[in-house]
Amino acid sequence: MEIDVVETPPAEVDADVLAFAVSDPVELPPAGQELDRLVDGELRHLIDEGELKGERGKATFLHTNGRITAHRVGAAGLGARAAQDADSLRTAAASIAIRAADVGGRSVAWVLGEDGLSAEEQVRAIVEGTALGPYDTGRWKTRGNDRRQPVERLVLCGPGAAAAAEQAKRANIVATWTNRCRDFVNAPPNECTPVRLAEWAGETAGRFDSLTFESLGPDEIRAAGMGALAAVSQGSDNPPRLIKLTYEPPGAKKDVFLGLVGKAITFDAGGLSLKPAERMEEMKSDMGGGAAVLAAMGAIAELALPVRVLAVVPSCENMPGGHAYRPGDIITALNGKTIEVTNTDAEGRLILADALWHTRESGATHIVDLATLTGAMVIAMGDYYAGLFSNDPDWAAFIREAAEASGDHAWIWPLHETYRRYIDSSFADMKNSSEFRQGSPILAARFLEEFVGEGPWAHLDIAGTAYLERGRDDYYDCGGATGYGVRLLVELADRLSA
């Protein structure tokens, strides 16, 4: 998406739609009042007739008939003033972008408001809503008229817009990589295999001198001692990959080395502990954490953030078959600990175990992992907040602040030592699941903690937020992948580089 930031008066900006935001109940902001005067009071007439509404996500268009330069004026609802936040503006921007595409518009101009969010916060929200809102899940449809069309050009104007030009550029880069993540998570499992995911990582590294790429295949994974990743992958004909991207920018801090770990099960049938057939097609999304980590690395490199980052993405399929690992097997992870397998559908924590230990042993000082790990997280938190677990309260708080600023929201969960008893095994150092239907996200995080070594670590269970069963009532109005984690990880890396 092309972005222009101009100091031109809004009435003189050339665009298919000139948009501004309104609250509920509707009161025209100063920019709206001036536009209403120029269009002979027709905006006020629409308010009086009940057509122009301030409800969150509502968009109302008015033809200007040449009275100003833009072809249409668009008013987007933010909802009640007391409930407004950056997500309200993202949703407003998405509603304008989607409606603009419906009427053939390809360019949108936004007038920044004069109160509420800062100019930089507004610019970020408007850019993200405009880029993420019209995202099209139907890349595999053959009829072009069934496809959503993106906004090609976004113009930002009004108070403070010029000073926020760099924020606009940054937000556009991050949103573009977020949508690239969505493409891979939405991709069918016959297209997005572990090998293809590794190829994408290699292609990303090829674009930036600051990125280096490495990929381990089945023999190398076994030779390295990654018994957990090897076990999960052995039931599939599609070979696994351990994918690594290392970002080493000039002038980066030497005392911080951020480790990003992402679960990438490109299809999860549950192994021999087979999942139910209902909605199994959505298990192509079990690589949402890995895709977010790889996309975030692309964004971090493009933004040239001055912080060292290592991404480690274990990727495989979890399939039943004659070679599949079994309940009752005891496997040895990279750190030497033994694990009794009691449920082959608790596979994500196994592949993460090897990846986490490898990340710490590679020198990461701070680690965060992302995984679509437990169905219980979806039940507990729905599709808006991810669960955040950590061995370090300060690191958890730091990530939570980055999450809220980015729009990828997270909520801190407890991780008390008493949960360790849930994974006690009579035969091995631990088992990978519990027979009790209690605290599943917590005991999964406690399992991962066994493999993080010394230093701050956090786990984000993104099972509800990475892939939506249905659209949310915001700028994610359709189901499918959200790209959760890309914006959060970039924000985290940015803050660590400060």
Coordinates of C-alpha atoms in Angstrom, one line a residue:
M1 CA 0.0 0.0 0.0
E2 CA 1.4 3.4 -1.0
I3 CA 1.2 6.0 1.8
D4 CA 1.4 9.8 1.5
V5 CA 1.4 12.2 4.4
V6 CA 0.4 15.7 3.3
E7 CA -0.2 19.1 4.8
T8 CA -2.8 19.9 2.2
P9 CA -6.2 21.1 3.6
P10 CA -8.5 18.0 3.7
A11 CA -10.9 19.5 1.2
E12 CA -8.1 19.7 -1.4
V13 CA -6.8 16.2 -1.0
D14 CA -7.3 14.0 -4.1
A15 CA -8.8 10.6 -3.1
D16 CA -11.7 8.4 -3.9
V17 CA -12.8 8.7 -0.2
L18 CA -12.0 11.4 2.3
A19 CA -12.7 9.9 5.8
F20 CA -13.0 11.1 9.3
A21 CA -14.1 9.5 12.6
V22 CA -17.3 10.2 14.6
S23 CA -18.4 9.1 18.1
D24 CA -21.7 7.8 19.3
P25 CA -23.9 9.9 19.7
V26 CA -22.7 11.7 16.6
E27 CA -21.0 15.1 17.0
L28 CA -19.2 16.3 13.9
P29 CA -15.5 17.0 14.8
P30 CA -14.0 20.3 13.5
A31 CA -12.9 18.7 10.3
G32 CA -16.3 17.2 9.8
Q33 CA -18.0 20.6 10.4
E34 CA -15.8 22.2 7.8
L35 CA -16.6 19.5 5.3
D36 CA -20.3 19.7 6.1
R37 CA -20.2 23.4 5.3
L38 CA -18.5 22.7 1.9
V39 CA -21.1 20.0 1.0
D40 CA -24.0 22.3 1.8
G41 CA -25.0 20.7 5.1
E42 CA -25.6 17.3 3.7
L43 CA -23.6 15.5 6.4
R44 CA -25.8 17.2 9.1
H45 CA -28.9 16.1 7.1
L46 CA -27.7 12.5 7.1
I47 CA -27.3 12.7 10.9
D48 CA -30.8 14.2 11.3
E49 CA -32.2 11.4 9.1
G50 CA -30.4 8.7 11.2
E51 CA -28.2 7.5 8.3
L52 CA -24.9 8.8 9.6
K53 CA -24.2 6.8 12.8
G54 CA -21.4 6.8 15.3
E55 CA -21.7 3.1 16.2
R56 CA -18.4 1.3 16.1
G57 CA -17.6 0.0 12.6
K58 CA -20.4 1.9 10.8
A59 CA -19.3 3.7 7.7
T60 CA -21.5 6.3 5.8
F61 CA -20.5 7.7 2.4
L62 CA -21.6 10.9 0.7
H63 CA -21.0 11.9 -2.9
T64 CA -19.4 15.3 -3.1
N65 CA -20.3 16.0 -6.7
G66 CA -17.3 18.2 -7.2
R67 CA -17.7 20.4 -4.2
I68 CA -14.4 19.2 -2.8
T69 CA -11.6 17.4 -4.5
A70 CA -12.3 13.9 -3.1
H71 CA -15.1 12.0 -4.8
R72 CA -16.8 10.9 -1.6
V73 CA -16.8 11.8 2.1
G74 CA -16.8 9.0 4.5
A75 CA -17.8 9.1 8.2
A76 CA -16.6 6.1 10.3
G77 CA -18.1 5.3 13.7
L78 CA -15.9 4.9 16.8
G79 CA -18.6 3.9 19.2
A80 CA -19.3 5.5 22.6
R81 CA -16.6 7.9 23.6
A82 CA -15.9 6.3 26.9
A83 CA -15.1 2.9 25.2
Q84 CA -12.9 4.2 22.5
D85 CA -9.3 3.0 22.0
A86 CA -6.8 2.3 19.2
D87 CA -8.8 -0.8 18.2
S88 CA -11.9 1.4 17.7
L89 CA -9.9 3.5 15.2
R90 CA -8.5 0.4 13.5
T91 CA -12.0 -0.9 13.1
A92 CA -13.2 2.5 11.8
A93 CA -10.4 2.5 9.2
A94 CA -11.2 -1.1 8.2
S95 CA -14.8 -0.2 7.7
I96 CA -13.9 2.7 5.4
A97 CA -11.4 0.5 3.4
I98 CA -13.9 -2.3 2.9
R99 CA -16.7 0.0 1.9
A100 CA -14.4 2.0 -0.4
A101 CA -13.6 -1.3 -2.2
D102 CA -17.3 -2.1 -2.6
V103 CA -17.8 1.1 -4.6
G104 CA -14.6 0.8 -6.6
G105 CA -12.5 3.1 -4.6
R106 CA -8.7 2.4 -4.5
S107 CA -7.5 5.5 -2.6
V108 CA -8.6 6.7 0.9
A109 CA -7.6 9.9 2.7
W110 CA -7.9 10.1 6.4
V111 CA -8.2 13.3 8.5
L112 CA -6.6 12.9 11.9
G113 CA -8.7 13.9 14.9
E114 CA -7.8 16.7 17.3
D115 CA -8.4 15.0 20.6
G116 CA -8.1 11.5 22.1
L117 CA -5.3 9.4 20.7
S118 CA -2.0 11.1 19.8
A119 CA -1.2 11.7 16.1
E120 CA 1.2 8.8 16.1
E121 CA -1.3 6.5 17.7
Q122 CA -3.9 7.5 15.2
V123 CA -1.7 7.0 12.3
R124 CA -0.6 3.6 13.4
A125 CA -4.3 2.5 13.9
I126 CA -5.5 4.0 10.6
V127 CA -2.7 2.3 8.6
E128 CA -3.2 -1.0 10.3
G129 CA -7.0 -1.0 10.0
T130 CA -6.8 0.0 6.3
A131 CA -4.2 -2.7 5.5
L132 CA -5.6 -5.6 7.7
G133 CA -9.4 -4.9 7.4
P134 CA -9.9 -5.7 3.6
Y135 CA -7.6 -8.8 3.8
D136 CA -8.9 -11.4 1.4
T137 CA -8.9 -15.1 2.5
G138 CA -10.0 -16.3 -1.0
R139 CA -6.6 -16.5 -2.6
W140 CA -7.5 -19.9 -4.1
K141 CA -10.8 -18.7 -5.7
T142 CA -10.7 -18.6 -9.5
R143 CA -13.4 -15.9 -10.0
G144 CA -11.8 -12.5 -9.6
N145 CA -15.1 -10.8 -8.7
D146 CA -15.3 -13.0 -5.6
R147 CA -12.2 -11.4 -4.2
R148 CA -11.8 -8.4 -1.8
Q149 CA -9.7 -5.6 -3.1
P150 CA -7.2 -3.7 -0.9
V151 CA -6.7 0.0 -0.7
E152 CA -3.8 0.9 -3.0
R153 CA -3.1 4.4 -1.7
L154 CA -3.7 5.9 1.8
V155 CA -3.3 9.7 2.4
L156 CA -3.0 11.0 5.9
C157 CA -3.7 14.7 6.6
G158 CA -4.9 17.0 9.4
P159 CA -3.4 18.0 12.7
G160 CA -0.1 16.3 13.5
A161 CA -0.1 14.0 10.4
A162 CA 3.2 15.4 8.9
A163 CA 5.0 14.7 12.2
A164 CA 3.9 11.1 12.2
A165 CA 5.1 10.2 8.7
E166 CA 7.8 7.8 10.0
Q167 CA 5.1 6.0 12.2
A168 CA 3.0 5.6 9.1
K169 CA 5.8 4.0 7.2
R170 CA 6.6 1.7 10.1
A171 CA 3.0 0.6 10.5
N172 CA 2.7 -0.1 6.8
I173 CA 5.7 -2.4 6.9
V174 CA 4.5 -4.3 9.9
A175 CA 1.0 -4.7 8.5
T176 CA 2.3 -6.0 5.2
W177 CA 4.3 -8.7 7.0
T178 CA 1.3 -9.4 9.2
N179 CA -0.8 -10.1 6.1
R180 CA 2.0 -12.2 4.7
C181 CA 1.8 -14.3 7.8
R182 CA -1.9 -14.7 7.3
D183 CA -1.3 -16.0 3.8
F184 CA 0.8 -18.8 5.1
V185 CA -1.5 -19.7 8.0
N186 CA -4.5 -19.7 5.7
A187 CA -2.6 -21.8 3.1
P188 CA -3.8 -25.4 2.6
P189 CA -1.6 -28.1 4.3
N190 CA -0.7 -29.6 0.9
E191 CA 0.8 -26.3 -0.1
C192 CA 2.3 -25.1 3.2
T193 CA 4.5 -28.0 4.3
P194 CA 7.5 -27.8 6.6
V195 CA 9.8 -27.7 3.5
R196 CA 7.8 -24.8 2.0
L197 CA 7.9 -22.9 5.3
A198 CA 11.7 -23.3 5.4
E199 CA 11.9 -22.0 1.8
W200 CA 9.9 -18.9 2.8
A201 CA 12.4 -18.3 5.6
G202 CA 15.2 -18.6 3.1
E203 CA 13.6 -16.3 0.7
T204 CA 13.1 -13.7 3.5
A205 CA 16.7 -14.0 4.5
G206 CA 17.7 -13.5 0.9
R207 CA 16.2 -10.0 0.9
F208 CA 18.3 -8.6 3.8
D209 CA 22.0 -8.6 4.4
S210 CA 21.4 -8.6 8.1
L211 CA 19.6 -12.0 8.1
T212 CA 21.2 -15.4 7.9
F213 CA 19.2 -18.6 7.3
E214 CA 19.7 -22.2 8.4
S215 CA 17.5 -25.3 8.1
L216 CA 18.0 -28.7 9.6
G217 CA 16.4 -31.8 8.0
P218 CA 15.5 -35.1 9.6
D219 CA 18.9 -36.6 9.8
E220 CA 20.4 -33.4 11.2
I221 CA 17.6 -33.1 13.8
R222 CA 18.2 -36.6 15.1
A223 CA 22.0 -36.2 15.0
A224 CA 21.7 -33.0 17.1
G225 CA 19.8 -34.9 19.8
M226 CA 16.4 -33.4 19.2
G227 CA 14.5 -36.5 20.2
A228 CA 11.2 -34.7 20.8
L229 CA 11.0 -33.0 17.4
A230 CA 12.1 -36.2 15.7
A231 CA 9.5 -38.3 17.5
V232 CA 6.5 -36.0 16.6
S233 CA 7.6 -35.8 12.9
Q234 CA 8.2 -39.5 12.3
G235 CA 4.6 -40.4 11.4
S236 CA 4.5 -38.1 8.4
D237 CA 5.8 -38.6 4.8
N238 CA 6.5 -34.8 4.8
P239 CA 10.0 -34.3 6.4
P240 CA 10.4 -31.9 9.3
R241 CA 12.6 -28.8 9.4
L242 CA 14.2 -26.9 12.2
I243 CA 14.2 -23.4 10.7
K244 CA 16.6 -20.7 12.0
L245 CA 16.9 -17.0 11.1
T246 CA 19.5 -14.9 12.8
Y247 CA 19.4 -11.1 12.7
E248 CA 22.6 -9.3 13.3
P249 CA 22.3 -5.6 12.5
P250 CA 25.3 -3.2 12.8
G251 CA 25.4 -1.2 16.0
A252 CA 23.1 -3.5 18.0
K253 CA 23.2 -3.8 21.8
K254 CA 25.6 -6.6 22.8
D255 CA 23.9 -7.4 26.2
V256 CA 20.5 -8.3 24.6
F257 CA 19.9 -11.2 22.3
L258 CA 16.2 -11.8 21.8
G259 CA 15.1 -15.4 21.1
L260 CA 11.8 -16.0 19.3
V261 CA 10.5 -19.5 19.1
G262 CA 7.4 -20.5 17.1
K263 CA 5.4 -23.7 16.9
A264 CA 4.9 -24.7 13.3
I265 CA 2.8 -27.9 13.0
T266 CA 1.7 -27.5 9.4
F267 CA -1.0 -30.0 9.9
D268 CA -2.1 -31.6 13.2
A269 CA -4.2 -34.7 12.9
G270 CA -3.4 -35.5 16.6
G271 CA -1.2 -38.5 15.7
L272 CA -2.4 -41.8 17.1
S273 CA -4.5 -39.8 19.6
L274 CA -6.5 -38.8 16.6
K275 CA -8.6 -35.6 16.7
P276 CA -12.3 -35.6 15.8
A277 CA -13.1 -35.1 12.2
E278 CA -15.2 -32.0 12.9
R279 CA -13.2 -28.8 12.0
M280 CA -10.0 -30.8 11.5
E281 CA -9.4 -28.8 8.4
E282 CA -8.6 -25.9 10.6
M283 CA -5.6 -27.8 12.0
K284 CA -3.6 -26.3 9.0
S285 CA -3.4 -23.3 11.3
D286 CA -1.3 -25.0 14.0
M287 CA 1.8 -23.3 12.5
G288 CA 0.5 -19.8 13.4
G289 CA 3.2 -19.3 16.0
G290 CA 6.0 -20.2 13.6
A291 CA 4.6 -18.1 10.8
A292 CA 4.3 -15.1 13.1
V293 CA 7.9 -15.5 14.2
L294 CA 9.2 -15.7 10.6
A295 CA 7.1 -12.8 9.4
A296 CA 8.2 -10.7 12.4
M297 CA 11.8 -11.3 11.5
G298 CA 11.1 -10.0 8.0
A299 CA 9.6 -6.8 9.5
I300 CA 12.4 -6.4 12.1
A301 CA 15.0 -6.6 9.3
E302 CA 13.1 -4.3 7.0
L303 CA 12.8 -1.7 9.8
A304 CA 16.5 -2.2 10.6
L305 CA 15.9 -2.3 14.4
P306 CA 19.2 -2.2 16.3
V307 CA 18.7 -5.4 18.4
R308 CA 20.0 -8.9 17.8
V309 CA 17.3 -11.5 17.3
L310 CA 17.4 -15.3 16.8
A311 CA 14.3 -17.1 15.4
V312 CA 13.9 -20.8 15.9
V313 CA 10.9 -22.5 14.3
P314 CA 10.4 -26.3 14.7
S315 CA 8.2 -27.5 11.9
C316 CA 6.6 -30.8 11.1
E317 CA 3.3 -32.6 10.7
N318 CA 1.6 -34.7 13.4
M319 CA 0.1 -37.7 11.6
P320 CA -1.0 -41.2 12.5
G321 CA 0.7 -44.2 10.7
G322 CA 2.9 -47.2 11.1
H323 CA 5.9 -45.0 11.9
A324 CA 4.1 -42.6 14.3
Y325 CA 5.2 -42.2 17.8
R326 CA 2.9 -43.8 20.4
P327 CA 1.3 -43.2 23.8
G328 CA 3.6 -44.9 26.2
D329 CA 6.8 -44.1 24.3
I330 CA 9.6 -42.4 26.3
I331 CA 11.6 -39.9 24.4
T332 CA 14.7 -37.9 25.2
A333 CA 14.7 -34.2 24.6
L334 CA 17.7 -32.1 23.6
N335 CA 18.5 -31.1 27.2
G336 CA 18.7 -34.8 28.2
K337 CA 15.4 -34.9 30.1
T338 CA 13.1 -37.9 29.4
I339 CA 9.4 -37.5 28.5
E340 CA 6.7 -40.2 28.8
V341 CA 4.2 -39.6 25.9
T342 CA 0.7 -40.0 27.3
N343 CA -1.1 -38.2 24.5
T344 CA 0.3 -37.7 21.0
D345 CA -2.0 -34.7 20.5
A346 CA 0.0 -32.8 23.1
E347 CA 2.8 -32.6 20.4
G348 CA 3.4 -28.8 20.3
R349 CA 5.1 -28.7 23.7
L350 CA 7.4 -31.5 22.6
I351 CA 8.7 -29.8 19.5
L352 CA 9.0 -26.5 21.4
A353 CA 11.0 -28.3 24.2
D354 CA 13.9 -28.9 21.8
A355 CA 13.6 -25.5 20.1
L356 CA 13.6 -23.6 23.4
W357 CA 16.7 -25.4 24.7
H358 CA 18.5 -24.9 21.4
T359 CA 17.6 -21.2 21.5
R360 CA 19.0 -20.7 25.0
E361 CA 22.1 -22.7 24.2
S362 CA 22.6 -20.5 21.1
G363 CA 23.0 -17.5 23.4
A364 CA 19.5 -15.9 23.7
T365 CA 19.3 -13.8 26.8
H366 CA 15.5 -13.2 26.6
I367 CA 13.1 -15.7 25.1
V368 CA 9.5 -15.6 24.0
D369 CA 7.6 -18.5 22.3
L370 CA 4.3 -18.4 20.5
A371 CA 2.2 -21.5 20.0
T372 CA -1.4 -22.5 19.2
L373 CA -1.0 -24.8 22.1
T374 CA -4.2 -25.7 24.0
G375 CA -7.9 -25.8 23.1
A376 CA -8.5 -24.9 26.8
M377 CA -7.1 -21.4 26.1
V378 CA -9.8 -20.8 23.5
I379 CA -12.4 -21.8 26.0
A380 CA -10.9 -19.6 28.7
M381 CA -10.0 -16.5 26.7
G382 CA -11.9 -16.6 23.5
D383 CA -10.5 -15.0 20.4
Y384 CA -9.3 -11.6 21.7
Y385 CA -6.6 -12.2 24.3
A386 CA -3.7 -14.6 24.2
G387 CA -2.5 -16.2 27.5
L388 CA 0.9 -15.0 28.7
F389 CA 3.0 -17.1 31.0
S390 CA 6.5 -16.3 32.3
N391 CA 9.2 -17.3 34.7
D392 CA 10.1 -13.6 35.2
P393 CA 7.4 -11.0 36.3
D394 CA 9.3 -8.1 34.8
W395 CA 9.7 -9.8 31.5
A396 CA 6.0 -10.7 31.5
A397 CA 5.0 -7.0 32.3
F398 CA 7.3 -5.8 29.5
I399 CA 5.7 -8.1 27.0
R400 CA 2.2 -7.2 28.1
E401 CA 2.9 -3.5 27.6
A402 CA 4.2 -4.3 24.1
A403 CA 1.1 -6.5 23.4
E404 CA -1.4 -3.7 24.4
A405 CA 0.5 -1.1 22.3
S406 CA 0.6 -3.3 19.3
G407 CA -3.1 -4.5 19.2
D408 CA -2.1 -8.1 19.7
H409 CA -3.5 -8.3 23.2
A410 CA -2.3 -10.7 26.0
W411 CA -3.3 -11.4 29.6
I412 CA -0.9 -12.7 32.2
W413 CA -1.7 -16.1 33.7
P414 CA -0.2 -17.8 36.8
L415 CA 2.7 -20.2 36.6
H416 CA 3.1 -21.5 40.2
E417 CA 5.4 -24.4 41.0
T418 CA 2.5 -26.5 42.4
Y419 CA 1.4 -27.2 38.8
R420 CA 4.5 -29.3 38.3
R421 CA 2.8 -32.3 39.9
Y422 CA 0.4 -32.5 36.9
I423 CA 3.2 -33.6 34.7
D424 CA 4.9 -36.0 37.1
S425 CA 5.6 -39.4 35.6
S426 CA 6.3 -42.8 37.3
F427 CA 8.5 -43.8 34.4
A428 CA 10.3 -40.7 33.1
D429 CA 11.3 -37.2 34.2
M430 CA 7.9 -36.0 33.2
K431 CA 4.9 -36.7 30.9
N432 CA 3.5 -34.5 28.2
S433 CA -0.1 -34.4 29.3
S434 CA -2.3 -34.9 32.4
E435 CA -5.2 -37.3 32.8
F436 CA -7.1 -34.5 34.7
R437 CA -9.0 -31.9 32.7
Q438 CA -7.7 -29.1 34.9
G439 CA -5.5 -26.1 34.1
S440 CA -4.4 -27.3 30.7
P441 CA -2.8 -24.1 29.5
I442 CA -0.9 -23.7 32.8
L443 CA 0.5 -27.2 33.0
A444 CA 1.5 -27.0 29.3
A445 CA 3.4 -23.8 30.1
R446 CA 4.9 -25.5 33.2
F447 CA 6.1 -28.3 30.9
L448 CA 7.8 -25.8 28.6
E449 CA 9.5 -24.2 31.6
E450 CA 11.6 -27.4 32.0
F451 CA 13.4 -26.5 28.8
V452 CA 14.1 -22.8 28.9
G453 CA 17.4 -22.8 30.9
E454 CA 18.5 -19.7 32.8
G455 CA 17.1 -16.3 32.0
P456 CA 13.8 -14.6 31.2
W457 CA 11.3 -16.6 29.2
A458 CA 7.7 -16.1 28.3
H459 CA 5.1 -18.3 26.6
L460 CA 2.2 -17.0 24.6
D461 CA -0.7 -19.5 24.0
I462 CA -2.3 -18.0 20.9
A463 CA -4.7 -20.8 20.2
G464 CA -7.8 -18.5 20.2
T465 CA -6.2 -15.4 18.6
A466 CA -4.1 -16.8 15.7
Y467 CA -7.0 -18.3 13.7
L468 CA -10.7 -17.2 14.0
E469 CA -13.6 -19.6 13.6
R470 CA -15.7 -16.6 12.7
G471 CA -15.1 -12.9 12.2
R472 CA -14.8 -10.6 15.2
D473 CA -16.8 -7.4 15.5
D474 CA -13.8 -5.3 14.6
Y475 CA -11.1 -5.0 11.9
Y476 CA -10.9 -8.8 11.7
D477 CA -14.4 -9.2 10.3
C478 CA -13.8 -12.5 8.5
G479 CA -12.6 -15.8 9.9
G480 CA -9.2 -17.4 9.3
A481 CA -5.7 -16.2 10.2
T482 CA -5.1 -12.9 12.0
G483 CA -1.3 -12.8 11.9
Y484 CA -1.4 -12.6 15.7
G485 CA 2.1 -12.0 17.1
V486 CA 3.8 -10.2 14.2
R487 CA 2.9 -6.7 15.5
L488 CA 3.6 -7.7 19.1
L489 CA 7.1 -9.2 18.3
V490 CA 8.1 -6.2 16.3
E491 CA 7.0 -3.8 19.1
L492 CA 8.9 -6.0 21.6
A493 CA 12.1 -5.9 19.5
D494 CA 11.7 -2.1 19.0
R495 CA 11.4 -1.5 22.8
L496 CA 14.3 -3.7 23.5
S497 CA 16.4 -1.7 21.1
A498 CA 15.7 1.6 22.8

